């Protein structure tokens, strides 16, 4: 079967929006990058907190961290997207829920719901990475720091977390890449990201091969940039004697 490629389609004027089809893809790329960055900030912060909780000597706190991980990791991501967009606003106080549903711009609704959902879902995975990184450190390290007079929060802040993060840079990189790929699911609730723009281009131009080849290359480019940046971070933060050090 021969494919009639027509890359010039991207330079043709789109039926609306006062732009070209390439402009649609570019707009979707910006939304995808913004969503990924915002969701990663949430994932890293929340995942770090619960990762710490899973390692503290307190059954309630460690159990809380375990419940968080199990709840978010065992529910399909697409179900979580719809839950955050359709169900959670109904559970909020009426004034806040009505403001979100009736007064907020729909595009902002889609973005906020997607950002929170993707961030908290990825946080459950980051939590496991942080927990594993802390547990991989020599037990004597924590005991020695506590013996020097530091409190438990200071021990985590100044010693355990900095060393754990250095160890788990490769696994955090993998989670970043997964987050970017998972962001495409946000199009199912209405977010006009790169995947949604490709579908829209297909609907109006009937050029499926070009549209989805373009966004495939865009996703590859985004993840390639992330990998290059994280390789630099890994080299800069690597400590002699740690896993993977040279």
Tab-separated table of C-alpha atoms in Angstrom:
chain	number	residue	atom	x	y	z
A	1	UNK	CA	0.000	0.000	0.000
A	2	UNK	CA	1.446	3.351	-1.044
A	3	UNK	CA	0.976	6.418	1.159
A	4	UNK	CA	0.348	9.780	-0.460
A	5	UNK	CA	2.406	11.968	1.870
A	6	UNK	CA	1.657	15.680	1.809
A	7	UNK	CA	3.798	17.555	4.323
A	8	UNK	CA	2.662	20.840	2.825
A	9	UNK	CA	-0.616	20.361	4.651
A	10	UNK	CA	0.948	21.902	7.750
A	11	UNK	CA	1.463	25.211	5.945
A	12	UNK	CA	-2.112	25.424	4.744
A	13	UNK	CA	-4.562	27.704	6.521
A	14	UNK	CA	-6.646	26.004	9.183
A	15	UNK	CA	-10.437	26.364	8.845
A	16	UNK	CA	-10.570	28.493	11.986
A	17	UNK	CA	-8.264	30.075	14.524
A	18	UNK	CA	-6.499	32.411	12.069
A	19	UNK	CA	-3.509	30.073	11.841
A	20	UNK	CA	-2.129	27.114	9.908
A	21	UNK	CA	-2.350	23.441	10.705
A	22	UNK	CA	1.234	23.713	11.940
A	23	UNK	CA	-0.001	26.435	14.294
A	24	UNK	CA	-2.485	23.945	15.723
A	25	UNK	CA	0.296	21.437	16.399
A	26	UNK	CA	2.508	24.142	17.905
A	27	UNK	CA	-0.314	25.279	20.187
A	28	UNK	CA	-0.861	21.703	21.316
A	29	UNK	CA	2.863	21.271	21.934
A	30	UNK	CA	2.875	24.297	24.231
A	31	UNK	CA	-0.057	22.912	26.218
A	32	UNK	CA	1.626	19.502	26.498
A	33	UNK	CA	4.877	21.030	27.760
A	34	UNK	CA	3.088	23.332	30.231
A	35	UNK	CA	0.976	20.447	31.543
A	36	UNK	CA	4.009	18.193	31.916
A	37	UNK	CA	6.057	20.816	33.769
A	38	UNK	CA	3.245	21.747	36.180
A	39	UNK	CA	2.309	18.117	36.804
A	40	UNK	CA	5.950	17.201	37.455
A	41	UNK	CA	6.288	19.944	40.077
A	42	UNK	CA	3.277	18.488	41.892
A	43	UNK	CA	4.531	14.921	41.439
A	44	UNK	CA	8.014	15.672	42.757
A	45	UNK	CA	6.808	17.655	45.777
A	46	UNK	CA	3.982	15.318	46.814
A	47	UNK	CA	5.958	12.182	45.944
A	48	UNK	CA	8.888	13.343	48.070
A	49	UNK	CA	6.626	14.019	51.055
A	50	UNK	CA	4.931	10.632	50.924
A	51	UNK	CA	8.234	8.920	50.145
A	52	UNK	CA	9.598	10.323	53.380
A	53	UNK	CA	6.482	9.285	55.284
A	54	UNK	CA	6.913	5.702	54.114
A	55	UNK	CA	10.332	5.539	55.798
A	56	UNK	CA	9.678	7.302	59.115
A	57	UNK	CA	9.454	5.194	62.298
A	58	UNK	CA	5.739	5.848	62.748
A	59	UNK	CA	3.171	3.246	61.737
A	60	UNK	CA	0.390	5.730	61.093
A	61	UNK	CA	2.490	7.992	58.857
A	62	UNK	CA	4.107	5.119	56.969
A	63	UNK	CA	0.663	3.524	56.558
A	64	UNK	CA	-0.668	6.812	55.190
A	65	UNK	CA	2.066	6.811	52.570
A	66	UNK	CA	1.299	3.214	51.644
A	67	UNK	CA	-2.429	3.956	51.269
A	68	UNK	CA	-1.666	6.887	48.990
A	69	UNK	CA	0.511	4.773	46.728
A	70	UNK	CA	-1.961	1.902	46.533
A	71	UNK	CA	-4.923	4.177	45.850
A	72	UNK	CA	-3.368	6.092	42.960
A	73	UNK	CA	-1.280	3.291	41.480
A	74	UNK	CA	-4.058	0.700	41.260
A	75	UNK	CA	-6.721	2.805	39.515
A	76	UNK	CA	-6.403	3.219	35.716
A	77	UNK	CA	-5.144	6.672	34.817
A	78	UNK	CA	-7.971	7.392	32.375
A	79	UNK	CA	-10.489	6.693	35.152
A	80	UNK	CA	-8.660	9.135	37.387
A	81	UNK	CA	-8.800	11.829	34.704
A	82	UNK	CA	-12.579	11.564	34.471
A	83	UNK	CA	-12.906	11.382	38.254
A	84	UNK	CA	-10.962	14.608	38.756
A	85	UNK	CA	-12.888	16.419	36.037
A	86	UNK	CA	-16.415	15.133	36.674
A	87	UNK	CA	-16.562	13.830	40.246
A	88	UNK	CA	-14.199	15.890	42.383
A	89	UNK	CA	-15.887	19.268	41.599
A	90	UNK	CA	-19.143	17.776	42.890
A	91	UNK	CA	-17.463	16.890	46.191
A	92	UNK	CA	-16.124	20.389	46.777
A	93	UNK	CA	-18.063	23.017	48.752
A	94	UNK	CA	-20.936	24.229	46.585
A	95	UNK	CA	-19.542	27.737	46.069
A	96	UNK	CA	-16.157	26.431	44.927
A	97	UNK	CA	-17.683	23.675	42.805
A	98	UNK	CA	-20.041	26.091	41.019
A	99	UNK	CA	-17.224	28.561	40.446
A	100	UNK	CA	-15.090	25.829	38.910
A	101	UNK	CA	-17.880	24.434	36.701
A	102	UNK	CA	-19.763	27.574	35.722
A	103	UNK	CA	-17.411	30.556	35.913
A	104	UNK	CA	-13.987	29.188	35.105
A	105	UNK	CA	-12.957	29.047	31.458
A	106	UNK	CA	-13.442	25.466	30.149
A	107	UNK	CA	-9.856	25.298	28.905
A	108	UNK	CA	-8.617	26.190	32.385
A	109	UNK	CA	-10.932	23.553	33.865
A	110	UNK	CA	-9.443	20.919	31.583
A	111	UNK	CA	-5.895	22.049	32.346
A	112	UNK	CA	-6.272	22.220	36.135
A	113	UNK	CA	-8.047	18.851	36.330
A	114	UNK	CA	-5.409	17.242	34.115
A	115	UNK	CA	-2.536	18.856	35.996
A	116	UNK	CA	-3.740	17.704	39.417
A	117	UNK	CA	-4.653	14.222	38.200
A	118	UNK	CA	-1.406	13.601	36.351
A	119	UNK	CA	0.660	15.149	39.134
A	120	UNK	CA	-0.860	13.074	41.928
A	121	UNK	CA	-0.793	9.882	39.865
A	122	UNK	CA	2.895	10.334	39.081
A	123	UNK	CA	3.548	11.329	42.704
A	124	UNK	CA	2.613	7.809	43.767
A	125	UNK	CA	5.387	6.484	41.523
A	126	UNK	CA	7.864	9.139	42.646
A	127	UNK	CA	6.993	8.208	46.235
A	128	UNK	CA	8.199	4.658	45.607
A	129	UNK	CA	11.424	5.939	44.044
A	130	UNK	CA	12.165	8.280	46.952
A	131	UNK	CA	11.333	5.571	49.471
A	132	UNK	CA	13.642	3.105	47.723
A	133	UNK	CA	16.408	5.705	47.511
A	134	UNK	CA	16.262	6.423	51.256
A	135	UNK	CA	16.113	2.735	52.158
A	136	UNK	CA	19.132	2.002	49.945
A	137	UNK	CA	21.353	4.239	52.064
A	138	UNK	CA	23.501	2.581	54.747
A	139	UNK	CA	21.554	2.279	57.998
A	140	UNK	CA	24.486	3.591	59.960
A	141	UNK	CA	24.270	6.903	58.136
A	142	UNK	CA	20.975	7.845	59.752
A	143	UNK	CA	22.094	6.625	63.176
A	144	UNK	CA	25.335	8.587	62.970
A	145	UNK	CA	23.569	11.827	62.065
A	146	UNK	CA	21.037	11.427	64.885
A	147	UNK	CA	23.889	10.718	67.281
A	148	UNK	CA	25.432	14.052	66.300
A	149	UNK	CA	22.367	15.825	67.684
A	150	UNK	CA	20.341	16.541	64.548
A	151	UNK	CA	16.594	16.095	64.744
A	152	UNK	CA	14.805	13.605	62.493
A	153	UNK	CA	13.528	16.336	60.099
A	154	UNK	CA	17.053	17.783	59.886
A	155	UNK	CA	18.438	14.320	59.199
A	156	UNK	CA	16.121	13.911	56.238
A	157	UNK	CA	16.649	17.446	54.964
A	158	UNK	CA	20.431	17.683	55.160
A	159	UNK	CA	21.633	14.096	54.780
A	160	UNK	CA	19.180	11.400	53.683
A	161	UNK	CA	17.226	13.223	50.976
A	162	UNK	CA	20.226	14.806	49.210
A	163	UNK	CA	21.948	11.416	48.999
A	164	UNK	CA	18.752	9.580	48.031
A	165	UNK	CA	17.984	12.007	45.218
A	166	UNK	CA	21.450	11.478	43.766
A	167	UNK	CA	20.850	7.736	43.646
A	168	UNK	CA	17.409	7.887	42.045
A	169	UNK	CA	18.096	10.422	39.279
A	170	UNK	CA	17.873	7.704	36.567
A	171	UNK	CA	14.540	6.391	37.875
A	172	UNK	CA	13.173	9.928	38.227
A	173	UNK	CA	14.148	10.518	34.613
A	174	UNK	CA	12.077	7.496	33.639
A	175	UNK	CA	9.096	8.891	35.547
A	176	UNK	CA	9.448	12.225	33.742
A	177	UNK	CA	9.357	10.455	30.394
A	178	UNK	CA	6.283	8.469	31.455
A	179	UNK	CA	4.561	11.644	32.610
A	180	UNK	CA	5.019	13.302	29.214
A	181	UNK	CA	3.595	10.255	27.461
A	182	UNK	CA	0.712	9.939	29.929
A	183	UNK	CA	-0.208	13.581	29.332
A	184	UNK	CA	-1.755	12.535	25.997
A	185	UNK	CA	-4.636	10.929	27.936
A	186	UNK	CA	-5.727	14.418	29.014
A	187	UNK	CA	-7.234	14.888	25.561
A	188	UNK	CA	-10.001	12.436	26.548
A	189	UNK	CA	-11.528	14.993	28.947
A	190	UNK	CA	-11.236	17.887	26.479
A	191	UNK	CA	-7.771	19.375	26.981
A	192	UNK	CA	-6.541	20.632	23.621
A	193	UNK	CA	-3.023	19.257	23.876
A	194	UNK	CA	-0.839	17.878	21.119
A	195	UNK	CA	-2.790	14.619	20.791
A	196	UNK	CA	-6.086	16.510	20.561
A	197	UNK	CA	-4.692	18.850	17.936
A	198	UNK	CA	-3.528	15.890	15.861
A	199	UNK	CA	-7.031	14.430	16.009
A	200	UNK	CA	-8.482	17.800	15.019
A	201	UNK	CA	-6.072	18.062	12.101
A	202	UNK	CA	-7.143	14.585	10.990
A	203	UNK	CA	-10.827	15.508	11.183
A	204	UNK	CA	-10.432	18.624	9.036
A	205	UNK	CA	-7.710	17.536	6.597
A	206	UNK	CA	-7.984	13.710	6.468
A	207	UNK	CA	-4.182	13.488	6.637
A	208	UNK	CA	-3.741	10.915	9.403
A	209	UNK	CA	-0.181	9.853	8.574
A	210	UNK	CA	1.218	13.372	8.571
A	211	UNK	CA	-0.572	14.535	11.711
A	212	UNK	CA	0.345	11.563	13.894
A	213	UNK	CA	3.870	11.306	12.499
A	214	UNK	CA	4.363	14.959	13.468
A	215	UNK	CA	3.256	14.518	17.065
A	216	UNK	CA	5.211	11.268	17.368
A	217	UNK	CA	8.371	13.150	16.428
A	218	UNK	CA	7.407	15.942	18.822
A	219	UNK	CA	7.018	13.530	21.752
A	220	UNK	CA	10.357	11.929	20.866
A	221	UNK	CA	11.997	15.366	20.766
A	222	UNK	CA	10.558	16.391	24.147
A	223	UNK	CA	11.723	13.191	25.813
A	224	UNK	CA	15.130	13.389	24.136
A	225	UNK	CA	15.601	16.870	25.619
A	226	UNK	CA	14.562	15.593	29.060
A	227	UNK	CA	17.055	12.732	28.822
A	228	UNK	CA	19.891	15.066	27.829
A	229	UNK	CA	19.115	17.468	30.684
A	230	UNK	CA	18.869	14.666	33.239
A	231	UNK	CA	22.131	13.132	32.048
A	232	UNK	CA	23.806	16.440	32.857
A	233	UNK	CA	22.042	16.545	36.248
A	234	UNK	CA	23.156	12.986	36.995
A	235	UNK	CA	26.793	13.781	36.187
A	236	UNK	CA	26.748	16.981	38.247
A	237	UNK	CA	25.181	15.352	41.310
A	238	UNK	CA	26.985	11.997	41.224
A	239	UNK	CA	29.015	11.185	44.336
A	240	UNK	CA	31.956	8.752	44.475
A	241	UNK	CA	30.936	5.503	46.134
A	242	UNK	CA	27.276	5.756	45.150
A	243	UNK	CA	25.532	3.468	42.694
A	244	UNK	CA	26.678	4.151	39.135
A	245	UNK	CA	29.531	6.417	40.192
A	246	UNK	CA	32.843	6.326	38.327
